[in-house]
Amino acid sequence: MLDRLKAEISFHEKMFFATLAVILALTGWAFENYLTVSVWVLVLVMIALFCAIAFGVWNYKQIKMLLWEH
């Protein structure tokens, strides 16, 4: 039971940090290329950024829930 809990926390932790990397990469790309790409591409990037932030928040809540559960 404890090993399963550790593995699940580790998985969500890795997903959280991967999401942070995606957020930073999308933000950096948008700031670097906002003058040369079309508005639609920037809108898609902002939608992807919003989804990544929502996924990161969900992962953070999962980690907190797993830590407080036991």
mmCIF file of C-alpha atoms in Angstrom:
data_model
loop_
_atom_site.group_PDB
_atom_site.id
_atom_site.type_symbol
_atom_site.label_atom_id
_atom_site.label_comp_id
_atom_site.label_asym_id
_atom_site.label_seq_id
_atom_site.Cartn_x
_atom_site.Cartn_y
_atom_site.Cartn_z
ATOM 1 C CA MET A 1 0.000 0.000 0.000
ATOM 2 C CA LEU A 2 2.749 2.439 0.941
ATOM 3 C CA ASP A 3 4.789 1.605 -2.174
ATOM 4 C CA ARG A 4 1.748 2.245 -4.352
ATOM 5 C CA LEU A 5 1.217 5.606 -2.658
ATOM 6 C CA LYS A 6 4.868 6.571 -3.144
ATOM 7 C CA ALA A 7 4.707 5.585 -6.812
ATOM 8 C CA GLU A 8 1.529 7.582 -7.365
ATOM 9 C CA ILE A 9 2.957 10.683 -5.679
ATOM 10 C CA SER A 10 6.152 10.309 -7.701
ATOM 11 C CA PHE A 11 4.160 10.045 -10.937
ATOM 12 C CA HIS A 12 2.116 13.171 -10.208
ATOM 13 C CA GLU A 13 5.262 15.011 -9.140
ATOM 14 C CA LYS A 14 6.965 14.207 -12.437
ATOM 15 C CA MET A 15 3.888 15.252 -14.388
ATOM 16 C CA PHE A 16 3.734 18.515 -12.422
ATOM 17 C CA PHE A 17 7.337 19.413 -13.233
ATOM 18 C CA ALA A 18 6.906 18.386 -16.874
ATOM 19 C CA THR A 19 3.895 20.690 -17.015
ATOM 20 C CA LEU A 20 5.988 23.521 -15.574
ATOM 21 C CA ALA A 21 8.524 22.939 -18.341
ATOM 22 C CA VAL A 22 5.755 23.084 -20.968
ATOM 23 C CA ILE A 23 4.384 26.304 -19.469
ATOM 24 C CA LEU A 24 7.812 27.946 -19.510
ATOM 25 C CA ALA A 25 8.525 26.733 -23.061
ATOM 26 C CA LEU A 26 5.187 27.979 -24.420
ATOM 27 C CA THR A 27 5.559 31.322 -22.676
ATOM 28 C CA GLY A 28 9.116 31.768 -23.942
ATOM 29 C CA TRP A 29 8.147 30.790 -27.475
ATOM 30 C CA ALA A 30 5.199 33.202 -27.463
ATOM 31 C CA PHE A 31 7.320 36.109 -26.235
ATOM 32 C CA GLU A 32 10.021 35.339 -28.783
ATOM 33 C CA ASN A 33 7.733 34.930 -31.814
ATOM 34 C CA TYR A 34 4.676 37.090 -31.210
ATOM 35 C CA LEU A 35 5.636 39.522 -33.971
ATOM 36 C CA THR A 36 6.266 36.928 -36.683
ATOM 37 C CA VAL A 37 3.376 34.457 -36.315
ATOM 38 C CA SER A 38 -0.302 34.879 -37.065
ATOM 39 C CA VAL A 39 -2.856 35.731 -34.432
ATOM 40 C CA TRP A 40 -4.410 32.267 -34.727
ATOM 41 C CA VAL A 41 -1.167 30.579 -33.772
ATOM 42 C CA LEU A 42 -0.875 32.813 -30.723
ATOM 43 C CA VAL A 43 -4.479 32.041 -29.782
ATOM 44 C CA LEU A 44 -3.738 28.318 -30.022
ATOM 45 C CA VAL A 45 -0.628 28.765 -27.906
ATOM 46 C CA MET A 46 -2.621 30.658 -25.275
ATOM 47 C CA ILE A 47 -5.257 27.890 -25.227
ATOM 48 C CA ALA A 48 -2.498 25.300 -24.820
ATOM 49 C CA LEU A 49 -0.956 27.418 -22.075
ATOM 50 C CA PHE A 50 -4.290 27.636 -20.253
ATOM 51 C CA CYS A 51 -4.749 23.848 -20.530
ATOM 52 C CA ALA A 52 -1.211 23.238 -19.252
ATOM 53 C CA ILE A 53 -1.804 25.532 -16.273
ATOM 54 C CA ALA A 54 -5.084 23.757 -15.487
ATOM 55 C CA PHE A 55 -3.345 20.366 -15.723
ATOM 56 C CA GLY A 56 -0.552 21.584 -13.450
ATOM 57 C CA VAL A 57 -3.036 22.812 -10.850
ATOM 58 C CA TRP A 58 -4.882 19.482 -11.027
ATOM 59 C CA ASN A 59 -1.621 17.569 -10.518
ATOM 60 C CA TYR A 60 -0.718 19.781 -7.563
ATOM 61 C CA LYS A 61 -4.107 19.109 -5.978
ATOM 62 C CA GLN A 62 -3.657 15.376 -6.552
ATOM 63 C CA ILE A 63 -0.294 15.466 -4.784
ATOM 64 C CA LYS A 64 -1.759 17.390 -1.846
ATOM 65 C CA MET A 65 -4.674 14.981 -1.635
ATOM 66 C CA LEU A 66 -2.381 11.948 -1.648
ATOM 67 C CA LEU A 67 -0.140 13.469 1.018
ATOM 68 C CA TRP A 68 -3.013 14.365 3.328
ATOM 69 C CA GLU A 69 -4.806 11.077 2.704
ATOM 70 C CA HIS A 70 -2.244 9.084 4.683
#
